[in-house]
JSON list of C-alpha atoms in Angstrom, two decimals:
[
{"chain": "A", "resi": 1, "resn": "MET", "atom": "CA", "xyz": [0.00, 0.00, 0.00]},
{"chain": "A", "resi": 2, "resn": "VAL", "atom": "CA", "xyz": [1.34, 3.42, -0.97]},
{"chain": "A", "resi": 3, "resn": "ARG", "atom": "CA", "xyz": [0.65, 6.35, 1.31]},
{"chain": "A", "resi": 4, "resn": "ALA", "atom": "CA", "xyz": [0.78, 9.84, -0.01]},
{"chain": "A", "resi": 5, "resn": "ALA", "atom": "CA", "xyz": [1.47, 12.79, 2.22]},
{"chain": "A", "resi": 6, "resn": "VAL", "atom": "CA", "xyz": [-1.35, 15.26, 2.06]},
{"chain": "A", "resi": 7, "resn": "GLN", "atom": "CA", "xyz": [-0.68, 18.81, 3.07]},
{"chain": "A", "resi": 8, "resn": "SER", "atom": "CA", "xyz": [-3.73, 20.87, 3.92]},
{"chain": "A", "resi": 9, "resn": "ARG", "atom": "CA", "xyz": [-3.60, 24.67, 3.72]},
{"chain": "A", "resi": 10, "resn": "PRO", "atom": "CA", "xyz": [-6.52, 27.01, 4.22]},
{"chain": "A", "resi": 11, "resn": "PHE", "atom": "CA", "xyz": [-7.69, 28.93, 1.21]},
{"chain": "A", "resi": 12, "resn": "SER", "atom": "CA", "xyz": [-6.64, 32.56, 1.18]},
{"chain": "A", "resi": 13, "resn": "ALA", "atom": "CA", "xyz": [-9.38, 35.06, 1.90]},
{"chain": "A", "resi": 14, "resn": "ALA", "atom": "CA", "xyz": [-7.24, 37.92, 0.60]},
{"chain": "A", "resi": 15, "resn": "VAL", "atom": "CA", "xyz": [-8.79, 40.36, -1.85]},
{"chain": "A", "resi": 16, "resn": "ALA", "atom": "CA", "xyz": [-6.40, 42.46, -3.92]},
{"chain": "A", "resi": 17, "resn": "GLY", "atom": "CA", "xyz": [-6.37, 46.05, -2.68]},
{"chain": "A", "resi": 18, "resn": "ALA", "atom": "CA", "xyz": [-8.55, 45.33, 0.35]},
{"chain": "A", "resi": 19, "resn": "SER", "atom": "CA", "xyz": [-7.66, 45.25, 4.02]},
{"chain": "A", "resi": 20, "resn": "PRO", "atom": "CA", "xyz": [-7.77, 41.81, 5.62]},
{"chain": "A", "resi": 21, "resn": "VAL", "atom": "CA", "xyz": [-11.08, 40.97, 7.26]},
{"chain": "A", "resi": 22, "resn": "PRO", "atom": "CA", "xyz": [-10.64, 39.92, 10.89]},
{"chain": "A", "resi": 23, "resn": "VAL", "atom": "CA", "xyz": [-11.93, 36.46, 11.74]},
{"chain": "A", "resi": 24, "resn": "LEU", "atom": "CA", "xyz": [-13.59, 36.16, 15.16]},
{"chain": "A", "resi": 25, "resn": "VAL", "atom": "CA", "xyz": [-14.87, 32.78, 16.30]},
{"chain": "A", "resi": 26, "resn": "ALA", "atom": "CA", "xyz": [-17.61, 32.23, 18.87]},
{"chain": "A", "resi": 27, "resn": "ALA", "atom": "CA", "xyz": [-15.33, 29.93, 20.84]},
{"chain": "A", "resi": 28, "resn": "MET", "atom": "CA", "xyz": [-15.76, 29.12, 24.53]},
{"chain": "A", "resi": 29, "resn": "GLY", "atom": "CA", "xyz": [-14.64, 25.51, 24.94]},
{"chain": "A", "resi": 30, "resn": "PRO", "atom": "CA", "xyz": [-11.00, 24.52, 25.49]},
{"chain": "A", "resi": 31, "resn": "GLN", "atom": "CA", "xyz": [-10.38, 22.93, 22.06]},
{"chain": "A", "resi": 32, "resn": "ALA", "atom": "CA", "xyz": [-12.23, 25.65, 20.16]},
{"chain": "A", "resi": 33, "resn": "LEU", "atom": "CA", "xyz": [-10.23, 28.31, 22.04]},
{"chain": "A", "resi": 34, "resn": "ARG", "atom": "CA", "xyz": [-6.96, 26.56, 21.21]},
{"chain": "A", "resi": 35, "resn": "VAL", "atom": "CA", "xyz": [-7.75, 26.44, 17.50]},
{"chain": "A", "resi": 36, "resn": "THR", "atom": "CA", "xyz": [-9.07, 30.01, 17.57]},
{"chain": "A", "resi": 37, "resn": "GLY", "atom": "CA", "xyz": [-5.86, 31.24, 19.18]},
{"chain": "A", "resi": 38, "resn": "GLU", "atom": "CA", "xyz": [-3.79, 29.40, 16.59]},
{"chain": "A", "resi": 39, "resn": "LEU", "atom": "CA", "xyz": [-5.71, 30.44, 13.48]},
{"chain": "A", "resi": 40, "resn": "ALA", "atom": "CA", "xyz": [-8.16, 33.30, 14.06]},
{"chain": "A", "resi": 41, "resn": "ASP", "atom": "CA", "xyz": [-7.96, 36.92, 15.10]},
{"chain": "A", "resi": 42, "resn": "GLY", "atom": "CA", "xyz": [-10.04, 36.47, 18.25]},
{"chain": "A", "resi": 43, "resn": "THR", "atom": "CA", "xyz": [-13.23, 35.31, 19.85]},
{"chain": "A", "resi": 44, "resn": "LEU", "atom": "CA", "xyz": [-16.77, 36.60, 20.27]},
{"chain": "A", "resi": 45, "resn": "PRO", "atom": "CA", "xyz": [-18.14, 34.93, 23.43]},
{"chain": "A", "resi": 46, "resn": "PHE", "atom": "CA", "xyz": [-21.75, 35.43, 24.53]},
{"chain": "A", "resi": 47, "resn": "LEU", "atom": "CA", "xyz": [-23.28, 34.92, 27.99]},
{"chain": "A", "resi": 48, "resn": "VAL", "atom": "CA", "xyz": [-20.00, 34.69, 29.84]},
{"chain": "A", "resi": 49, "resn": "GLY", "atom": "CA", "xyz": [-19.29, 36.48, 33.11]},
{"chain": "A", "resi": 50, "resn": "PRO", "atom": "CA", "xyz": [-16.07, 38.37, 33.81]},
{"chain": "A", "resi": 51, "resn": "ARG", "atom": "CA", "xyz": [-14.63, 35.60, 36.00]},
{"chain": "A", "resi": 52, "resn": "ALA", "atom": "CA", "xyz": [-15.08, 32.88, 33.39]},
{"chain": "A", "resi": 53, "resn": "LEU", "atom": "CA", "xyz": [-13.91, 35.27, 30.69]},
{"chain": "A", "resi": 54, "resn": "GLY", "atom": "CA", "xyz": [-10.62, 35.93, 32.44]},
{"chain": "A", "resi": 55, "resn": "GLU", "atom": "CA", "xyz": [-9.93, 32.43, 33.69]},
{"chain": "A", "resi": 56, "resn": "HIS", "atom": "CA", "xyz": [-11.39, 30.18, 30.99]},
{"chain": "A", "resi": 57, "resn": "ILE", "atom": "CA", "xyz": [-11.33, 32.21, 27.78]},
{"chain": "A", "resi": 58, "resn": "VAL", "atom": "CA", "xyz": [-8.66, 34.95, 27.83]},
{"chain": "A", "resi": 59, "resn": "GLU", "atom": "CA", "xyz": [-5.86, 32.86, 29.34]},
{"chain": "A", "resi": 60, "resn": "PRO", "atom": "CA", "xyz": [-6.10, 29.76, 27.09]},
{"chain": "A", "resi": 61, "resn": "LEU", "atom": "CA", "xyz": [-6.85, 31.81, 23.96]},
{"chain": "A", "resi": 62, "resn": "THR", "atom": "CA", "xyz": [-3.90, 34.13, 24.53]},
{"chain": "A", "resi": 63, "resn": "ALA", "atom": "CA", "xyz": [-1.57, 31.22, 25.35]},
{"chain": "A", "resi": 64, "resn": "ALA", "atom": "CA", "xyz": [-2.56, 29.42, 22.13]},
{"chain": "A", "resi": 65, "resn": "ALA", "atom": "CA", "xyz": [-1.94, 32.57, 20.09]},
{"chain": "A", "resi": 66, "resn": "GLU", "atom": "CA", "xyz": [1.49, 33.05, 21.71]},
{"chain": "A", "resi": 67, "resn": "ARG", "atom": "CA", "xyz": [2.48, 29.42, 21.03]},
{"chain": "A", "resi": 68, "resn": "ALA", "atom": "CA", "xyz": [1.47, 29.92, 17.39]},
{"chain": "A", "resi": 69, "resn": "GLY", "atom": "CA", "xyz": [3.46, 33.15, 17.14]},
{"chain": "A", "resi": 70, "resn": "ARG", "atom": "CA", "xyz": [0.33, 35.20, 16.59]},
{"chain": "A", "resi": 71, "resn": "PRO", "atom": "CA", "xyz": [-0.55, 38.61, 18.05]},
{"chain": "A", "resi": 72, "resn": "ARG", "atom": "CA", "xyz": [-2.73, 38.98, 21.13]},
{"chain": "A", "resi": 73, "resn": "PRO", "atom": "CA", "xyz": [-6.25, 38.00, 20.04]},
{"chain": "A", "resi": 74, "resn": "ARG", "atom": "CA", "xyz": [-9.29, 40.24, 20.13]},
{"chain": "A", "resi": 75, "resn": "ILE", "atom": "CA", "xyz": [-11.85, 39.31, 22.77]},
{"chain": "A", "resi": 76, "resn": "ALA", "atom": "CA", "xyz": [-15.12, 40.96, 21.79]},
{"chain": "A", "resi": 77, "resn": "VAL", "atom": "CA", "xyz": [-17.46, 39.81, 24.54]},
{"chain": "A", "resi": 78, "resn": "GLN", "atom": "CA", "xyz": [-21.18, 40.12, 23.88]},
{"chain": "A", "resi": 79, "resn": "VAL", "atom": "CA", "xyz": [-23.11, 41.17, 26.99]},
{"chain": "A", "resi": 80, "resn": "PRO", "atom": "CA", "xyz": [-26.90, 41.30, 27.12]},
{"chain": "A", "resi": 81, "resn": "GLY", "atom": "CA", "xyz": [-28.13, 44.19, 29.21]},
{"chain": "A", "resi": 82, "resn": "VAL", "atom": "CA", "xyz": [-30.13, 47.37, 29.61]},
{"chain": "A", "resi": 83, "resn": "VAL", "atom": "CA", "xyz": [-30.27, 50.50, 31.74]},
{"chain": "A", "resi": 84, "resn": "THR", "atom": "CA", "xyz": [-33.66, 50.52, 33.44]},
{"chain": "A", "resi": 85, "resn": "ALA", "atom": "CA", "xyz": [-35.52, 51.29, 36.65]},
{"chain": "A", "resi": 86, "resn": "ASP", "atom": "CA", "xyz": [-37.81, 48.32, 35.94]},
{"chain": "A", "resi": 87, "resn": "THR", "atom": "CA", "xyz": [-35.31, 45.67, 37.00]},
{"chain": "A", "resi": 88, "resn": "GLU", "atom": "CA", "xyz": [-37.97, 43.09, 37.83]},
{"chain": "A", "resi": 89, "resn": "GLY", "atom": "CA", "xyz": [-39.68, 43.42, 34.44]},
{"chain": "A", "resi": 90, "resn": "ALA", "atom": "CA", "xyz": [-36.36, 43.35, 32.60]},
{"chain": "A", "resi": 91, "resn": "ARG", "atom": "CA", "xyz": [-35.22, 40.31, 34.59]},
{"chain": "A", "resi": 92, "resn": "ALA", "atom": "CA", "xyz": [-38.43, 38.44, 33.71]},
{"chain": "A", "resi": 93, "resn": "LYS", "atom": "CA", "xyz": [-37.88, 39.16, 30.02]},
{"chain": "A", "resi": 94, "resn": "ALA", "atom": "CA", "xyz": [-34.21, 38.18, 30.32]},
{"chain": "A", "resi": 95, "resn": "VAL", "atom": "CA", "xyz": [-35.24, 34.83, 31.80]},
{"chain": "A", "resi": 96, "resn": "ALA", "atom": "CA", "xyz": [-37.57, 34.23, 28.85]},
{"chain": "A", "resi": 97, "resn": "HIS", "atom": "CA", "xyz": [-35.02, 35.38, 26.25]},
{"chain": "A", "resi": 98, "resn": "THR", "atom": "CA", "xyz": [-32.10, 33.35, 27.61]},
{"chain": "A", "resi": 99, "resn": "ALA", "atom": "CA", "xyz": [-33.80, 30.15, 28.86]},
{"chain": "A", "resi": 100, "resn": "PHE", "atom": "CA", "xyz": [-32.85, 28.46, 25.58]},
{"chain": "A", "resi": 101, "resn": "TYR", "atom": "CA", "xyz": [-29.15, 28.64, 26.55]},
{"chain": "A", "resi": 102, "resn": "ASP", "atom": "CA", "xyz": [-29.69, 26.89, 29.89]},
{"chain": "A", "resi": 103, "resn": "ASP", "atom": "CA", "xyz": [-30.13, 23.57, 28.04]},
{"chain": "A", "resi": 104, "resn": "ILE", "atom": "CA", "xyz": [-27.08, 23.85, 25.79]},
{"chain": "A", "resi": 105, "resn": "PRO", "atom": "CA", "xyz": [-24.12, 22.08, 27.47]},
{"chain": "A", "resi": 106, "resn": "SER", "atom": "CA", "xyz": [-21.44, 24.52, 26.27]},
{"chain": "A", "resi": 107, "resn": "TYR", "atom": "CA", "xyz": [-23.42, 27.51, 27.53]},
{"chain": "A", "resi": 108, "resn": "ARG", "atom": "CA", "xyz": [-24.42, 25.78, 30.75]},
{"chain": "A", "resi": 109, "resn": "ARG", "atom": "CA", "xyz": [-20.71, 25.12, 31.40]},
{"chain": "A", "resi": 110, "resn": "ILE", "atom": "CA", "xyz": [-19.62, 28.71, 30.84]},
{"chain": "A", "resi": 111, "resn": "VAL", "atom": "CA", "xyz": [-22.60, 30.09, 32.82]},
{"chain": "A", "resi": 112, "resn": "GLU", "atom": "CA", "xyz": [-21.60, 27.89, 35.78]},
{"chain": "A", "resi": 113, "resn": "LEU", "atom": "CA", "xyz": [-17.93, 28.89, 35.44]},
{"chain": "A", "resi": 114, "resn": "SER", "atom": "CA", "xyz": [-19.18, 32.49, 35.60]},
{"chain": "A", "resi": 115, "resn": "GLY", "atom": "CA", "xyz": [-20.70, 31.77, 39.01]},
{"chain": "A", "resi": 116, "resn": "ALA", "atom": "CA", "xyz": [-24.31, 31.78, 37.82]},
{"chain": "A", "resi": 117, "resn": "ARG", "atom": "CA", "xyz": [-27.00, 29.09, 37.91]},
{"chain": "A", "resi": 118, "resn": "ARG", "atom": "CA", "xyz": [-28.71, 30.20, 34.69]},
{"chain": "A", "resi": 119, "resn": "ALA", "atom": "CA", "xyz": [-27.97, 32.42, 31.72]},
{"chain": "A", "resi": 120, "resn": "ALA", "atom": "CA", "xyz": [-30.40, 35.16, 32.77]},
{"chain": "A", "resi": 121, "resn": "GLU", "atom": "CA", "xyz": [-28.20, 35.93, 35.77]},
{"chain": "A", "resi": 122, "resn": "LEU", "atom": "CA", "xyz": [-25.51, 37.16, 33.36]},
{"chain": "A", "resi": 123, "resn": "VAL", "atom": "CA", "xyz": [-27.81, 39.78, 31.80]},
{"chain": "A", "resi": 124, "resn": "VAL", "atom": "CA", "xyz": [-26.72, 43.18, 33.14]},
{"chain": "A", "resi": 125, "resn": "ILE", "atom": "CA", "xyz": [-29.75, 45.11, 34.37]},
{"chain": "A", "resi": 126, "resn": "GLY", "atom": "CA", "xyz": [-29.77, 48.30, 36.42]},
{"chain": "A", "resi": 127, "resn": "ASP", "atom": "CA", "xyz": [-28.93, 51.97, 36.32]},
{"chain": "A", "resi": 128, "resn": "GLU", "atom": "CA", "xyz": [-26.05, 53.66, 34.51]},
{"chain": "A", "resi": 129, "resn": "ALA", "atom": "CA", "xyz": [-23.63, 52.98, 37.38]},
{"chain": "A", "resi": 130, "resn": "VAL", "atom": "CA", "xyz": [-24.42, 49.24, 37.31]},
{"chain": "A", "resi": 131, "resn": "ILE", "atom": "CA", "xyz": [-23.80, 49.07, 33.56]},
{"chain": "A", "resi": 132, "resn": "ALA", "atom": "CA", "xyz": [-20.56, 51.08, 33.81]},
{"chain": "A", "resi": 133, "resn": "ALA", "atom": "CA", "xyz": [-19.23, 48.92, 36.65]},
{"chain": "A", "resi": 134, "resn": "ARG", "atom": "CA", "xyz": [-19.98, 45.70, 34.79]},
{"chain": "A", "resi": 135, "resn": "VAL", "atom": "CA", "xyz": [-18.35, 46.97, 31.58]},
{"chain": "A", "resi": 136, "resn": "ALA", "atom": "CA", "xyz": [-15.24, 47.81, 33.62]},
{"chain": "A", "resi": 137, "resn": "GLU", "atom": "CA", "xyz": [-15.23, 44.27, 35.05]},
{"chain": "A", "resi": 138, "resn": "TYR", "atom": "CA", "xyz": [-15.21, 42.81, 31.54]},
{"chain": "A", "resi": 139, "resn": "PHE", "atom": "CA", "xyz": [-12.28, 44.99, 30.48]},
{"chain": "A", "resi": 140, "resn": "ASP", "atom": "CA", "xyz": [-10.45, 44.12, 33.71]},
{"chain": "A", "resi": 141, "resn": "ALA", "atom": "CA", "xyz": [-10.99, 40.42, 32.89]},
{"chain": "A", "resi": 142, "resn": "GLY", "atom": "CA", "xyz": [-9.28, 40.85, 29.51]},
{"chain": "A", "resi": 143, "resn": "ALA", "atom": "CA", "xyz": [-11.99, 41.87, 27.04]},
{"chain": "A", "resi": 144, "resn": "THR", "atom": "CA", "xyz": [-10.69, 44.05, 24.25]},
{"chain": "A", "resi": 145, "resn": "GLU", "atom": "CA", "xyz": [-14.23, 45.04, 23.27]},
{"chain": "A", "resi": 146, "resn": "VAL", "atom": "CA", "xyz": [-17.60, 44.90, 25.04]},
{"chain": "A", "resi": 147, "resn": "ILE", "atom": "CA", "xyz": [-20.66, 44.68, 22.82]},
{"chain": "A", "resi": 148, "resn": "PHE", "atom": "CA", "xyz": [-24.08, 45.08, 24.44]},
{"chain": "A", "resi": 149, "resn": "THR", "atom": "CA", "xyz": [-26.95, 43.00, 23.06]},
{"chain": "A", "resi": 150, "resn": "GLN", "atom": "CA", "xyz": [-30.63, 42.66, 23.98]},
{"chain": "A", "resi": 151, "resn": "THR", "atom": "CA", "xyz": [-30.81, 46.33, 24.89]},
{"chain": "A", "resi": 152, "resn": "ASP", "atom": "CA", "xyz": [-34.51, 46.20, 23.95]},
{"chain": "A", "resi": 153, "resn": "LEU", "atom": "CA", "xyz": [-35.67, 44.19, 26.98]},
{"chain": "A", "resi": 154, "resn": "THR", "atom": "CA", "xyz": [-37.77, 47.10, 28.24]},
{"chain": "A", "resi": 155, "resn": "THR", "atom": "CA", "xyz": [-38.72, 50.45, 26.71]},
{"chain": "A", "resi": 156, "resn": "PRO", "atom": "CA", "xyz": [-37.26, 52.51, 23.86]},
{"chain": "A", "resi": 157, "resn": "GLU", "atom": "CA", "xyz": [-36.35, 55.14, 26.47]},
{"chain": "A", "resi": 158, "resn": "ASP", "atom": "CA", "xyz": [-34.37, 52.54, 28.46]},
{"chain": "A", "resi": 159, "resn": "GLN", "atom": "CA", "xyz": [-32.66, 51.46, 25.26]},
{"chain": "A", "resi": 160, "resn": "ARG", "atom": "CA", "xyz": [-31.69, 55.09, 24.53]},
{"chain": "A", "resi": 161, "resn": "ARG", "atom": "CA", "xyz": [-30.32, 55.44, 28.08]},
{"chain": "A", "resi": 162, "resn": "THR", "atom": "CA", "xyz": [-28.31, 52.25, 27.57]},
{"chain": "A", "resi": 163, "resn": "TRP", "atom": "CA", "xyz": [-26.81, 53.52, 24.33]},
{"chain": "A", "resi": 164, "resn": "GLU", "atom": "CA", "xyz": [-26.02, 56.87, 25.95]},
{"chain": "A", "resi": 165, "resn": "VAL", "atom": "CA", "xyz": [-24.07, 55.34, 28.83]},
{"chain": "A", "resi": 166, "resn": "LEU", "atom": "CA", "xyz": [-22.27, 52.94, 26.51]},
{"chain": "A", "resi": 167, "resn": "GLY", "atom": "CA", "xyz": [-21.39, 55.81, 24.17]},
{"chain": "A", "resi": 168, "resn": "ALA", "atom": "CA", "xyz": [-20.03, 57.83, 27.09]},
{"chain": "A", "resi": 169, "resn": "LEU", "atom": "CA", "xyz": [-17.99, 54.85, 28.27]},
{"chain": "A", "resi": 170, "resn": "CYS", "atom": "CA", "xyz": [-16.58, 54.35, 24.78]},
{"chain": "A", "resi": 171, "resn": "ARG", "atom": "CA", "xyz": [-15.61, 58.02, 24.49]},
{"chain": "A", "resi": 172, "resn": "SER", "atom": "CA", "xyz": [-13.97, 57.97, 27.94]},
{"chain": "A", "resi": 173, "resn": "ARG", "atom": "CA", "xyz": [-11.94, 54.87, 27.06]},
{"chain": "A", "resi": 174, "resn": "ARG", "atom": "CA", "xyz": [-10.71, 56.59, 23.89]},
{"chain": "A", "resi": 175, "resn": "THR", "atom": "CA", "xyz": [-9.79, 59.69, 25.89]},
{"chain": "A", "resi": 176, "resn": "ASP", "atom": "CA", "xyz": [-8.03, 57.56, 28.53]},
{"chain": "A", "resi": 177, "resn": "ALA", "atom": "CA", "xyz": [-6.09, 55.71, 25.82]},
{"chain": "A", "resi": 178, "resn": "ALA", "atom": "CA", "xyz": [-5.09, 58.96, 24.10]},
{"chain": "A", "resi": 179, "resn": "THR", "atom": "CA", "xyz": [-4.02, 60.49, 27.43]},
{"chain": "A", "resi": 180, "resn": "ALA", "atom": "CA", "xyz": [-1.90, 57.39, 28.18]},
{"chain": "A", "resi": 181, "resn": "LEU", "atom": "CA", "xyz": [-0.01, 57.97, 24.93]},
{"chain": "A", "resi": 182, "resn": "LEU", "atom": "CA", "xyz": [1.06, 61.50, 25.96]}
]
């Protein structure tokens, strides 16, 4: 029997004259994070708390990228949440919107590693200070970007307030980064 060596190389996604498109993978499990660190530009986790992000996503992803000689990966964490005074109503909607994830083993694992019993506990609900504090926790855990989702759990006014606080946080981070360069 003759065996032929087969070398597999990914197809190039390069387009002449265009900037490369970053590839972010929704990886949260150990093997997916290893491959993501080796081959992709970063990850896009959803429904992960800051503790699990830092301990179970950032560390193994970054280590895999370093071993592969790649730059530090992007970690664009998706966080469901809303600024609202109606925390009970928002929490009830969050339970309904996230219950699906409680039965998916990979999500159940990351929710538990985050210190929660169910996905709805990871939805950030409260006033502007609560949102700002939680965003800071994600950055402290190693997120390079924080993307809020499900901002429509309550009213359009609450959604506007959410966008306003997130916009202010984004502007302040840019100002802080620019000041650090001086």
